[in-house]
PDB file of C-alpha atoms in Angstrom:
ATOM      1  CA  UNK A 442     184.396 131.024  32.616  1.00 68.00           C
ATOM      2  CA  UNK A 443     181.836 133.764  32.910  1.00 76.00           C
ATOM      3  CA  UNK A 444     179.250 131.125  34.381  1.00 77.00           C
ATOM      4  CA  UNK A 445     181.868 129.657  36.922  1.00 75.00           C
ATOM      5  CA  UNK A 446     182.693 133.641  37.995  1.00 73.00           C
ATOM      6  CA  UNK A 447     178.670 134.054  38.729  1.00 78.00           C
ATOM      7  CA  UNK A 448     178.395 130.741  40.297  1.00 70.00           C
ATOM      8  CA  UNK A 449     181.523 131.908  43.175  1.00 76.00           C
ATOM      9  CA  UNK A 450     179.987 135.366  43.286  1.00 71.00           C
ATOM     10  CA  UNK A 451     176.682 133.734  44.242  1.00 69.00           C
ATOM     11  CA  UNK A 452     177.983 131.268  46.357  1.00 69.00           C
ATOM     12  CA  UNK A 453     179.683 134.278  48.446  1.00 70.00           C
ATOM     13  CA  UNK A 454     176.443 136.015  49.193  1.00 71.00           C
ATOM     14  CA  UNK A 455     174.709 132.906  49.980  1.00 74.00           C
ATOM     15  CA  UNK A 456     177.633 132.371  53.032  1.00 66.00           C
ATOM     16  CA  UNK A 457     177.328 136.145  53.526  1.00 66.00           C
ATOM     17  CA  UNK A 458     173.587 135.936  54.023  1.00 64.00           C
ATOM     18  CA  UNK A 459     174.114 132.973  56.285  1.00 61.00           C
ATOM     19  CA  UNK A 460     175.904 134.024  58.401  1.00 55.00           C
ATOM     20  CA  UNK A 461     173.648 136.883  59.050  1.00 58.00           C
ATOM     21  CA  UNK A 462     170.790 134.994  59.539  1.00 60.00           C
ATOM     22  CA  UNK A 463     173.426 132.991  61.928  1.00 55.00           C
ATOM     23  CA  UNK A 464     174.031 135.606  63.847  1.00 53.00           C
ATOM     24  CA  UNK A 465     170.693 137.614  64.288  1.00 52.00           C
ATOM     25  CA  UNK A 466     169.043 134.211  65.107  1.00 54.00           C
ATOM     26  CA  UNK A 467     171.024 131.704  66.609  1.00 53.00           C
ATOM     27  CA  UNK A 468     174.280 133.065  67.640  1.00 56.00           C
ATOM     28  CA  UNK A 469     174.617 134.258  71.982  1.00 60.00           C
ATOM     29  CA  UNK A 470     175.959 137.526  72.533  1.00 63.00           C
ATOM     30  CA  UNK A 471     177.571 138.164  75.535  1.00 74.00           C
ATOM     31  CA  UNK A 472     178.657 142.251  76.038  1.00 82.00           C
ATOM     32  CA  UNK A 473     182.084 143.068  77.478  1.00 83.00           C
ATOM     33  CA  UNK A 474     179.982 145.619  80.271  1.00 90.00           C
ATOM     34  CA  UNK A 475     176.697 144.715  81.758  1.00 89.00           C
ATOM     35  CA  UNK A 476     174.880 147.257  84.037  1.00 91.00           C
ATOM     36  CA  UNK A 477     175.508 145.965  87.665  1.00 89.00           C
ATOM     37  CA  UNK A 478     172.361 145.043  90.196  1.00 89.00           C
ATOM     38  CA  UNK A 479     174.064 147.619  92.294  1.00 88.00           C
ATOM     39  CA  UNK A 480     174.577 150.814  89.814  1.00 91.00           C
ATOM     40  CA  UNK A 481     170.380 149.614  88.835  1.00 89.00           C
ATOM     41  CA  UNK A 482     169.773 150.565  92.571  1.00 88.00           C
ATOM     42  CA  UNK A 483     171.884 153.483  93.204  1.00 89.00           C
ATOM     43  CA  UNK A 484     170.389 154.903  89.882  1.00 87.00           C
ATOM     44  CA  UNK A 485     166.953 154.335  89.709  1.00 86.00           C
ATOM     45  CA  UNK A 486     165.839 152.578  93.211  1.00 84.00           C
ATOM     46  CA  UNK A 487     167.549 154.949  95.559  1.00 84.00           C
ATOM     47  CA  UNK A 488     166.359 158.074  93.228  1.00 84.00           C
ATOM     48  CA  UNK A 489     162.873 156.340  93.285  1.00 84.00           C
ATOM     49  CA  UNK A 490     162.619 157.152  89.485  1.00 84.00           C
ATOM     50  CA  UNK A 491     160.801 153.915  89.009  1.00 85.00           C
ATOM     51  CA  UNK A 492     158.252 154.324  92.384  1.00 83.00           C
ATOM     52  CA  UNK A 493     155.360 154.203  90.127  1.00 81.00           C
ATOM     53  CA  UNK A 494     155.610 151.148  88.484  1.00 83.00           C
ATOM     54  CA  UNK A 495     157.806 149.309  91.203  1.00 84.00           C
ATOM     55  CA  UNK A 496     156.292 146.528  93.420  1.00 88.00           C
ATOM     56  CA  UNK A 497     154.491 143.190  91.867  1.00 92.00           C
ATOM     57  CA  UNK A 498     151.011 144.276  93.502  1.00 86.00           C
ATOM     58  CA  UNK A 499     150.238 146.164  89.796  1.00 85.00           C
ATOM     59  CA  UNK A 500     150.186 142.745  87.964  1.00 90.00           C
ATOM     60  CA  UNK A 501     147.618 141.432  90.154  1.00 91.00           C
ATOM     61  CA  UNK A 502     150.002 138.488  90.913  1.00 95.00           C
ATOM     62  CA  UNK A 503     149.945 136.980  94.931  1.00 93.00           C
ATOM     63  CA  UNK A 504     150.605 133.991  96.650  1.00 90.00           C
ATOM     64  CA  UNK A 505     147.408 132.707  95.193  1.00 94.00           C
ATOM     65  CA  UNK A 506     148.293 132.788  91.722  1.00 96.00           C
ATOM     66  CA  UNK A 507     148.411 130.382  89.114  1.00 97.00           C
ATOM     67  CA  UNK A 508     151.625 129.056  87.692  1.00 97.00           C
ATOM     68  CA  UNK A 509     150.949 131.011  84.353  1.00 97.00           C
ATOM     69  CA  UNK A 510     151.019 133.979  86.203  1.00 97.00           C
ATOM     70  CA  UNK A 511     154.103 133.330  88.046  1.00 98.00           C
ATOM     71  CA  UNK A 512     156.195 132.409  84.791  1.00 98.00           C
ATOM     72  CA  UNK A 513     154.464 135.309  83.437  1.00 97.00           C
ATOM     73  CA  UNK A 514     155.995 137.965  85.738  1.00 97.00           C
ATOM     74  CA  UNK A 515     159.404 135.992  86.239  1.00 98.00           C
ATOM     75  CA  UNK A 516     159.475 136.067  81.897  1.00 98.00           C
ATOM     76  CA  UNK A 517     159.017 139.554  81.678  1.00 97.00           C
ATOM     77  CA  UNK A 518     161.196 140.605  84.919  1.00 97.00           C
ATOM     78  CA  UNK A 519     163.841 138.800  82.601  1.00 98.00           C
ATOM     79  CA  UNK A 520     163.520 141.234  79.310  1.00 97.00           C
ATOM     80  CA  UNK A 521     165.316 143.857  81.380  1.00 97.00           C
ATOM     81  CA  UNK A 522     168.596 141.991  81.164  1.00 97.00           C
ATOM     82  CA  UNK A 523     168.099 139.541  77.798  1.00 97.00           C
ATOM     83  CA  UNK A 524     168.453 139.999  73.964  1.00 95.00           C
ATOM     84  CA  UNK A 525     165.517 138.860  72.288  1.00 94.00           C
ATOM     85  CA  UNK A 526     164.343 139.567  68.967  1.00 88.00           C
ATOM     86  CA  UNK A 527     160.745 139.719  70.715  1.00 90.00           C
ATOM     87  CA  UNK A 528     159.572 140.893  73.967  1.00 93.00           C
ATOM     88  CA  UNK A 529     156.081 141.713  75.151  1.00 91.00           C
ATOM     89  CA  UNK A 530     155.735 143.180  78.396  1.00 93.00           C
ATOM     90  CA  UNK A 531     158.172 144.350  80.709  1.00 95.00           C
ATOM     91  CA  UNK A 532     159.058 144.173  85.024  1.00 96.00           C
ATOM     92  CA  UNK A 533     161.642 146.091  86.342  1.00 95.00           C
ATOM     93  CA  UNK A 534     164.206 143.933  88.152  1.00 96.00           C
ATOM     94  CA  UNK A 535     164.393 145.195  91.508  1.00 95.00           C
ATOM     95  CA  UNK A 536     165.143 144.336  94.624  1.00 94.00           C
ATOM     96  CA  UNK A 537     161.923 144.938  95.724  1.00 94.00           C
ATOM     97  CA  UNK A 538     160.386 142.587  92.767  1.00 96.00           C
ATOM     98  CA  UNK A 539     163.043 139.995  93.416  1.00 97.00           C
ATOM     99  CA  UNK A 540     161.746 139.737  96.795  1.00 97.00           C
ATOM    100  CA  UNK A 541     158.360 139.271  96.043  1.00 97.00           C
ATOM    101  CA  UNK A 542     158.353 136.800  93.499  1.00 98.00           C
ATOM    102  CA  UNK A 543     160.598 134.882  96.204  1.00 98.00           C
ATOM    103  CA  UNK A 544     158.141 135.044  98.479  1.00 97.00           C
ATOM    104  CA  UNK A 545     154.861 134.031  95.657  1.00 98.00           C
ATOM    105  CA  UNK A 546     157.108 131.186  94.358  1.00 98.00           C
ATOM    106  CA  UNK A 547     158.170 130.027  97.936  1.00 97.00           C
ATOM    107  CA  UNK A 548     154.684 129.647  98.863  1.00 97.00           C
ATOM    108  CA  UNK A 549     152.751 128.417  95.994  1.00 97.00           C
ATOM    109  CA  UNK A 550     151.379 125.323  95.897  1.00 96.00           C
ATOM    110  CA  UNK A 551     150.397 125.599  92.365  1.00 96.00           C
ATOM    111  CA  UNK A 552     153.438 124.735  90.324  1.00 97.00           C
ATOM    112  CA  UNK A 553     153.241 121.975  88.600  1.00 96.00           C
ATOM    113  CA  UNK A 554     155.656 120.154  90.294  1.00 97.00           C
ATOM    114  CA  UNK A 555     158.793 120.406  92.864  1.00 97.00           C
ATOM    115  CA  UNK A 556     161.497 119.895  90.819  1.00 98.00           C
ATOM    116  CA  UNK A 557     160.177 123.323  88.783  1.00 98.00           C
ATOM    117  CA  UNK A 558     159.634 124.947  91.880  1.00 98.00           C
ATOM    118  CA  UNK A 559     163.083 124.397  92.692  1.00 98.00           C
ATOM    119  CA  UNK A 560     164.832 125.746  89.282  1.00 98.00           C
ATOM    120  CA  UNK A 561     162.798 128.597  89.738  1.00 98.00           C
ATOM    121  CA  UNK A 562     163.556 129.440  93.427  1.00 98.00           C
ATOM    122  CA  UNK A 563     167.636 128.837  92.117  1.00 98.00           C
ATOM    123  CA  UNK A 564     166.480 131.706  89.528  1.00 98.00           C
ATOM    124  CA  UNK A 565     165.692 134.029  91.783  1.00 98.00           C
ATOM    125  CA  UNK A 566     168.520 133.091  94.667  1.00 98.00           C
ATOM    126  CA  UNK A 567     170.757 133.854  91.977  1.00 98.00           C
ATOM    127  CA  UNK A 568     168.669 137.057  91.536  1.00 97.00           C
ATOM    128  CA  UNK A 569     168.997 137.939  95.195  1.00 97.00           C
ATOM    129  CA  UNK A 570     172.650 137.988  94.652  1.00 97.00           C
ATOM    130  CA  UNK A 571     172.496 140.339  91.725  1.00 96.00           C
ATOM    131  CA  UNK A 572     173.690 137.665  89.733  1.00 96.00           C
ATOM    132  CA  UNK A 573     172.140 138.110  85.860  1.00 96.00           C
ATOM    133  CA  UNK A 574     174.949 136.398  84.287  1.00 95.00           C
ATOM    134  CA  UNK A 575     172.745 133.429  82.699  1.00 97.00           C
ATOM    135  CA  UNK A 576     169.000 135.601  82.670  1.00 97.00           C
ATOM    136  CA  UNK A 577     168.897 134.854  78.971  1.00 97.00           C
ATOM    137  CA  UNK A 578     169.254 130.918  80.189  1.00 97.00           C
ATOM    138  CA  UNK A 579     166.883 131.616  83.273  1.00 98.00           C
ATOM    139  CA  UNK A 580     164.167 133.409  80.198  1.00 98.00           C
ATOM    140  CA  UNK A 581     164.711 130.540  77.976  1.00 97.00           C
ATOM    141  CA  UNK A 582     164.041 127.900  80.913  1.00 98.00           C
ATOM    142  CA  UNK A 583     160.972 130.315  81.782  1.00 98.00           C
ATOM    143  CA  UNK A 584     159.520 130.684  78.153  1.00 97.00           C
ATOM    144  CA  UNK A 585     160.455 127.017  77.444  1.00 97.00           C
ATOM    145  CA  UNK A 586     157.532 126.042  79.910  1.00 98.00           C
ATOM    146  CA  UNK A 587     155.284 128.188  79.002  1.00 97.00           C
ATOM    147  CA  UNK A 588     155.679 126.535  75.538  1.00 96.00           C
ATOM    148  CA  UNK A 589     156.962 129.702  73.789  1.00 93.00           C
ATOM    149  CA  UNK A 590     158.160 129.729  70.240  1.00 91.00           C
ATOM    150  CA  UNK A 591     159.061 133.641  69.443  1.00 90.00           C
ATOM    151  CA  UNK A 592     160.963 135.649  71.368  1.00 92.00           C
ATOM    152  CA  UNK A 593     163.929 133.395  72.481  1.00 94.00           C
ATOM    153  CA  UNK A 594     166.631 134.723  74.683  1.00 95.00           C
ATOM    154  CA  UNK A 595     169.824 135.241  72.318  1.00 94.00           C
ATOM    155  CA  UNK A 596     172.297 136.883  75.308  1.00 96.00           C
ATOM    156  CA  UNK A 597     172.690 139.588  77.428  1.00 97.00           C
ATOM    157  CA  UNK A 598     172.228 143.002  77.161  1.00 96.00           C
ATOM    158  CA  UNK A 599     175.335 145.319  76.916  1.00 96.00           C
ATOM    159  CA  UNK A 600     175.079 148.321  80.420  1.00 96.00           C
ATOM    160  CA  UNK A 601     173.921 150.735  77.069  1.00 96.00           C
ATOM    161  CA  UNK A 602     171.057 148.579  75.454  1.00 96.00           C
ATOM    162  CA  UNK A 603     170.031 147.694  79.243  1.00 96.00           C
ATOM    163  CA  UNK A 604     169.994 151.463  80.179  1.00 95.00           C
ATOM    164  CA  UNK A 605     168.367 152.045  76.784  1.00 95.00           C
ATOM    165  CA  UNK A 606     165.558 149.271  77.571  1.00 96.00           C
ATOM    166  CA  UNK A 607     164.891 150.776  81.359  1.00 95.00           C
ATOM    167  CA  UNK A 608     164.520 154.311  79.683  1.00 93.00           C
ATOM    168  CA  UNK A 609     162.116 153.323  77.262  1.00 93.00           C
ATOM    169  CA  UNK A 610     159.530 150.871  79.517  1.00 92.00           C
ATOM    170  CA  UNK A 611     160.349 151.816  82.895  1.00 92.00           C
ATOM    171  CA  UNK A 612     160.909 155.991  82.515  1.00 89.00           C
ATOM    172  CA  UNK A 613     158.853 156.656  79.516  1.00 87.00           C
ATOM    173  CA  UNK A 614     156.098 154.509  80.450  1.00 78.00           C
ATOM    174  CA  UNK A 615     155.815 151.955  77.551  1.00 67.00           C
ATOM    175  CA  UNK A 616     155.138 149.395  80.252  1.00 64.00           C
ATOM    176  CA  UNK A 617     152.693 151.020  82.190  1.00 60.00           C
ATOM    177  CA  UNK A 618     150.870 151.223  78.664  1.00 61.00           C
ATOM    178  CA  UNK A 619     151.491 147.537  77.832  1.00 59.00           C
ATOM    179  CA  UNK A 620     150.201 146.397  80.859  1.00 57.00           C
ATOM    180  CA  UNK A 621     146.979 148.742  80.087  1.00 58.00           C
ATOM    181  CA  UNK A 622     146.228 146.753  76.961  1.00 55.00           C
TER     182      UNK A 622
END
């Protein structure tokens, strides 16, 4: 009897623990409240709180580019909006951004082939309209080609953790220090 009482109470934390490990690694999370395309300009474009690491010139990425390069900068434009347990590197998702990687990706010639251009320019269109709703699909599709294997997209970011993630790499610099290393 004793034996059969440790066996469920083991059994219990085994489901307990997997379900955890369900949820921090494999489960999607999309939040109730995302932070609009709109309130991202009227707070931080329009207020020009992000001037000094705004524009895609700072990467060194231009129409000549390699694809790496391009993925690169569309991957980590994405971390702004996704839930990932890893994320190294960070773009801010403007308007202005948006518009420049439309124009790189528009006019490259060095993406491996036109059915990828074309998912990526349908990225970015979406982009253009302020729609994020799939950006954790749009990073997965991203990292998926550049062969990643940490750092997977697991949702979206609630309007809080997004504000939260803009404060901390945008405002307080930790991007301007990653892209430093």
């Amino acid at each position: 009897m004793r034996k059969k009482g440790i066996l469920i109470v083991a059994l219990a934390l085994l489901a307990v623990a997997g379900l955890v490990i369900y949820q921090t690694r494999f489960a999607h999370y999309k939040p109730e409240e995302v932070l609009t395309q709109d309130e991202f300009v009227e707070s931080f474009e329009e207020t020009e709180v992000l001037k000094e690491i705004d524009g895609l010139d700072r990467t060194g990425i231009n129409g000549h580019s390699p694809e790496e390069k391009i993925l690169d900068t569309m991957h980590q434009m994405t971390h702004q909006k996704i839930m990932a347990t890893d994320k190294w590197g960070a773009i801010p998702m403007t308007t202005g951004n948006i518009s420049e990687i439309d124009s790189i990706v528009s006019g490259s010639k060095k993406i491996r082939s036109p059915e990828v251009k074309n998912q990526l320019l349908q990225i970015i269109a979406k982009w253009e309209k302020g729609d994020f709703s799939e950006a954790d699909r749009d990073h997965n599709y991203i990292w998926k080609l550049q062969k990643g294997n940490l750092g997977k997209a697991r949702g979206l970011l609630s309007k809080e953790e997004e504000l939260l993630f803009i404060e901390e790499w945008f405002i307080e610099g930790k991007a301007l220090k990653e892209a430093k290393k």
